[in-house]
CSV table of N, CA and C in Angstrom, one decimal:
chain,number,residue,atom,x,y,z
B,265,UNK,N,47.3,-114.7,-47.8
B,265,UNK,CA,47.1,-116.1,-48.2
B,265,UNK,C,48.3,-117.0,-47.8
B,266,UNK,N,47.9,-118.2,-47.5
B,266,UNK,CA,49.0,-119.2,-47.1
B,266,UNK,C,49.9,-119.6,-48.2
B,267,UNK,N,49.4,-119.6,-49.4
B,267,UNK,CA,50.1,-120.0,-50.6
B,267,UNK,C,50.3,-118.9,-51.6
B,268,UNK,N,51.4,-118.8,-52.1
B,268,UNK,CA,51.7,-117.7,-53.1
B,268,UNK,C,51.9,-118.4,-54.5
B,269,UNK,N,51.1,-117.9,-55.4
B,269,UNK,CA,51.1,-118.5,-56.7
B,269,UNK,C,51.9,-117.7,-57.7
B,270,UNK,N,53.2,-117.7,-57.6
B,270,UNK,CA,54.1,-117.0,-58.5
B,270,UNK,C,53.9,-117.4,-59.9
B,271,UNK,N,53.6,-118.7,-60.2
B,271,UNK,CA,53.4,-119.2,-61.6
B,271,UNK,C,52.2,-118.5,-62.2
B,272,UNK,N,51.2,-118.2,-61.4
B,272,UNK,CA,50.0,-117.5,-61.9
B,272,UNK,C,50.4,-116.0,-62.3
B,273,UNK,N,51.2,-115.4,-61.5
B,273,UNK,CA,51.7,-114.0,-61.7
B,273,UNK,C,52.5,-114.0,-63.0
B,274,UNK,N,53.4,-115.0,-63.2
B,274,UNK,CA,54.2,-115.1,-64.4
B,274,UNK,C,53.4,-115.2,-65.6
B,275,UNK,N,52.4,-116.1,-65.5
B,275,UNK,CA,51.5,-116.3,-66.7
B,275,UNK,C,50.8,-115.1,-67.1
B,276,UNK,N,50.3,-114.3,-66.1
B,276,UNK,CA,49.5,-113.1,-66.3
B,276,UNK,C,50.4,-112.0,-66.9
B,277,UNK,N,51.7,-111.9,-66.4
B,277,UNK,CA,52.6,-111.0,-67.0
B,277,UNK,C,53.0,-111.3,-68.4
B,278,UNK,N,53.2,-112.6,-68.7
B,278,UNK,CA,53.5,-113.0,-70.0
B,278,UNK,C,52.3,-112.7,-71.0
B,279,UNK,N,51.1,-113.0,-70.6
B,279,UNK,CA,49.9,-112.7,-71.4
B,279,UNK,C,49.9,-111.2,-71.7
B,280,UNK,N,50.0,-110.3,-70.7
B,280,UNK,CA,50.0,-108.9,-70.9
B,280,UNK,C,51.1,-108.5,-71.8
B,281,UNK,N,52.3,-109.0,-71.6
B,281,UNK,CA,53.4,-108.5,-72.5
B,281,UNK,C,53.2,-108.9,-73.9
B,282,UNK,N,52.6,-110.1,-74.2
B,282,UNK,CA,52.3,-110.5,-75.5
B,282,UNK,C,51.2,-109.6,-76.1
B,283,UNK,N,50.2,-109.3,-75.3
B,283,UNK,CA,49.0,-108.5,-75.8
B,283,UNK,C,49.5,-107.1,-76.3
B,284,UNK,N,50.4,-106.5,-75.6
B,284,UNK,CA,50.8,-105.2,-76.0
B,284,UNK,C,52.1,-105.1,-76.9
B,285,UNK,N,52.6,-106.3,-77.2
B,285,UNK,CA,53.8,-106.3,-78.1
B,285,UNK,C,55.1,-106.2,-77.5
B,286,UNK,N,55.2,-106.5,-76.2
B,286,UNK,CA,56.5,-106.4,-75.5
B,286,UNK,C,57.2,-107.8,-75.6
B,287,UNK,N,58.5,-107.8,-75.4
B,287,UNK,CA,59.3,-109.0,-75.3
B,287,UNK,C,59.8,-109.1,-73.9
B,288,UNK,N,59.2,-110.1,-73.2
B,288,UNK,CA,59.7,-110.3,-71.8
B,288,UNK,C,61.0,-111.2,-71.8
B,289,UNK,N,62.0,-110.6,-71.2
B,289,UNK,CA,63.3,-111.3,-71.2
B,289,UNK,C,63.7,-111.9,-69.8
B,290,UNK,N,63.1,-111.4,-68.8
B,290,UNK,CA,63.4,-111.8,-67.4
B,290,UNK,C,62.2,-111.7,-66.5
B,291,UNK,N,62.0,-112.7,-65.7
B,291,UNK,CA,60.9,-112.7,-64.7
B,291,UNK,C,61.6,-113.4,-63.5
B,292,UNK,N,62.0,-112.6,-62.5
B,292,UNK,CA,62.8,-113.2,-61.4
B,292,UNK,C,62.2,-112.8,-60.0
B,293,UNK,N,61.4,-113.6,-59.4
B,293,UNK,CA,60.9,-113.3,-58.1
B,293,UNK,C,62.0,-113.3,-57.0
B,294,UNK,N,61.9,-112.3,-56.1
B,294,UNK,CA,62.8,-112.3,-55.0
B,294,UNK,C,62.2,-112.9,-53.7
B,295,UNK,N,62.9,-112.8,-52.6
B,295,UNK,CA,62.5,-113.3,-51.4
B,295,UNK,C,61.3,-112.5,-50.8
B,296,UNK,N,60.3,-113.2,-50.3
B,296,UNK,CA,59.1,-112.6,-49.7
B,296,UNK,C,59.5,-111.8,-48.4
B,297,UNK,N,58.9,-110.7,-48.3
B,297,UNK,CA,59.1,-109.8,-47.1
B,297,UNK,C,57.8,-109.7,-46.4
B,298,UNK,N,57.6,-110.2,-45.2
B,298,UNK,CA,56.4,-110.1,-44.4
B,298,UNK,C,56.1,-108.6,-44.1
B,299,UNK,N,54.8,-108.3,-44.1
B,299,UNK,CA,54.4,-106.9,-43.7
B,299,UNK,C,54.6,-106.7,-42.2
B,300,UNK,N,54.8,-105.4,-41.9
B,300,UNK,CA,55.0,-105.0,-40.5
B,300,UNK,C,53.8,-104.3,-40.0
B,301,UNK,N,52.6,-104.6,-40.5
B,301,UNK,CA,51.4,-103.9,-40.1
B,301,UNK,C,50.4,-105.0,-39.6
B,302,UNK,N,49.3,-104.5,-39.1
B,302,UNK,CA,48.3,-105.4,-38.6
B,302,UNK,C,47.7,-106.2,-39.8
B,303,UNK,N,47.8,-105.7,-41.0
B,303,UNK,CA,47.3,-106.5,-42.2
B,303,UNK,C,48.4,-107.5,-42.5
B,304,UNK,N,48.0,-108.7,-42.6
B,304,UNK,CA,49.0,-109.8,-42.9
B,304,UNK,C,49.1,-110.0,-44.4
B,305,UNK,N,50.2,-109.7,-44.9
B,305,UNK,CA,50.5,-109.9,-46.4
B,305,UNK,C,52.0,-110.0,-46.6
B,306,UNK,N,52.4,-110.5,-47.8
B,306,UNK,CA,53.8,-110.6,-48.1
B,306,UNK,C,54.1,-109.7,-49.3
B,307,UNK,N,55.2,-109.0,-49.2
B,307,UNK,CA,55.7,-108.2,-50.4
B,307,UNK,C,56.7,-109.1,-51.1
B,308,UNK,N,56.5,-109.3,-52.4
B,308,UNK,CA,57.4,-110.2,-53.1
B,308,UNK,C,57.9,-109.3,-54.3
B,309,UNK,N,59.2,-108.9,-54.2
B,309,UNK,CA,59.7,-108.1,-55.3
B,309,UNK,C,60.0,-109.0,-56.5
B,310,UNK,N,59.6,-108.5,-57.7
B,310,UNK,CA,59.8,-109.3,-58.9
B,310,UNK,C,60.6,-108.4,-59.9
B,311,UNK,N,61.7,-108.9,-60.3
B,311,UNK,CA,62.5,-108.2,-61.3
B,311,UNK,C,62.0,-108.7,-62.7
B,312,UNK,N,61.7,-107.7,-63.5
B,312,UNK,CA,61.2,-108.0,-64.9
B,312,UNK,C,62.0,-107.2,-65.9
B,313,UNK,N,62.4,-107.8,-66.9
B,313,UNK,CA,63.1,-107.1,-68.0
B,313,UNK,C,62.2,-107.3,-69.3
B,314,UNK,N,61.8,-106.2,-69.9
B,314,UNK,CA,61.0,-106.3,-71.1
B,314,UNK,C,61.7,-105.3,-72.1
B,315,UNK,N,61.4,-105.6,-73.4
B,315,UNK,CA,61.9,-104.7,-74.4
B,315,UNK,C,60.8,-104.4,-75.4
B,316,UNK,N,60.8,-103.2,-75.9
B,316,UNK,CA,59.8,-102.7,-76.8
B,316,UNK,C,59.8,-101.2,-76.8
B,317,UNK,N,58.9,-100.6,-77.5
B,317,UNK,CA,58.9,-99.1,-77.6
B,317,UNK,C,58.3,-98.5,-76.3
B,318,UNK,N,58.5,-97.2,-76.2
B,318,UNK,CA,58.0,-96.5,-75.1
B,318,UNK,C,56.5,-96.6,-75.0
B,319,UNK,N,55.8,-96.5,-76.1
B,319,UNK,CA,54.4,-96.6,-76.1
B,319,UNK,C,53.9,-98.0,-75.6
B,320,UNK,N,54.7,-99.0,-76.1
B,320,UNK,CA,54.3,-100.4,-75.7
B,320,UNK,C,54.6,-100.5,-74.2
B,321,UNK,N,55.7,-99.9,-73.6
B,321,UNK,CA,55.9,-100.0,-72.2
B,321,UNK,C,54.8,-99.4,-71.4
B,322,UNK,N,54.4,-98.2,-71.9
B,322,UNK,CA,53.3,-97.5,-71.2
B,322,UNK,C,52.0,-98.4,-71.1
B,323,UNK,N,51.7,-99.0,-72.3
B,323,UNK,CA,50.6,-99.9,-72.3
B,323,UNK,C,50.7,-101.1,-71.5
B,324,UNK,N,51.9,-101.7,-71.4
B,324,UNK,CA,52.2,-102.8,-70.6
B,324,UNK,C,52.0,-102.5,-69.1
B,325,UNK,N,52.5,-101.4,-68.7
B,325,UNK,CA,52.4,-101.0,-67.3
B,325,UNK,C,50.9,-100.7,-66.9
B,326,UNK,N,50.2,-100.0,-67.9
B,326,UNK,CA,48.8,-99.7,-67.7
B,326,UNK,C,48.0,-101.0,-67.5
B,327,UNK,N,48.3,-102.0,-68.4
B,327,UNK,CA,47.6,-103.3,-68.3
B,327,UNK,C,47.9,-104.0,-67.0
B,328,UNK,N,49.1,-104.0,-66.6
B,328,UNK,CA,49.4,-104.7,-65.3
B,328,UNK,C,48.7,-104.1,-64.1
B,329,UNK,N,48.6,-102.7,-64.1
B,329,UNK,CA,47.9,-102.1,-63.0
B,329,UNK,C,46.4,-102.4,-63.0
B,330,UNK,N,45.8,-102.6,-64.2
B,330,UNK,CA,44.4,-102.8,-64.2
B,330,UNK,C,44.0,-104.3,-64.5
B,331,UNK,N,45.0,-105.2,-64.5
B,331,UNK,CA,44.7,-106.6,-64.8
B,331,UNK,C,43.9,-107.3,-63.7
């Protein structure tokens, strides 16, 4: 896509963290890295700090993967 909607990603991560009982402390997008393949996309590393129990973390990651 021509436009990257990091605010949408932040909002979705916040929603998921609240749903599973995690406390999100940091959401910091990094610099975009263009793909080196025939498929045109950007890799955008995002640093996230959350706190909560191990079970909440597992649920948080599961929700992110399937959101």
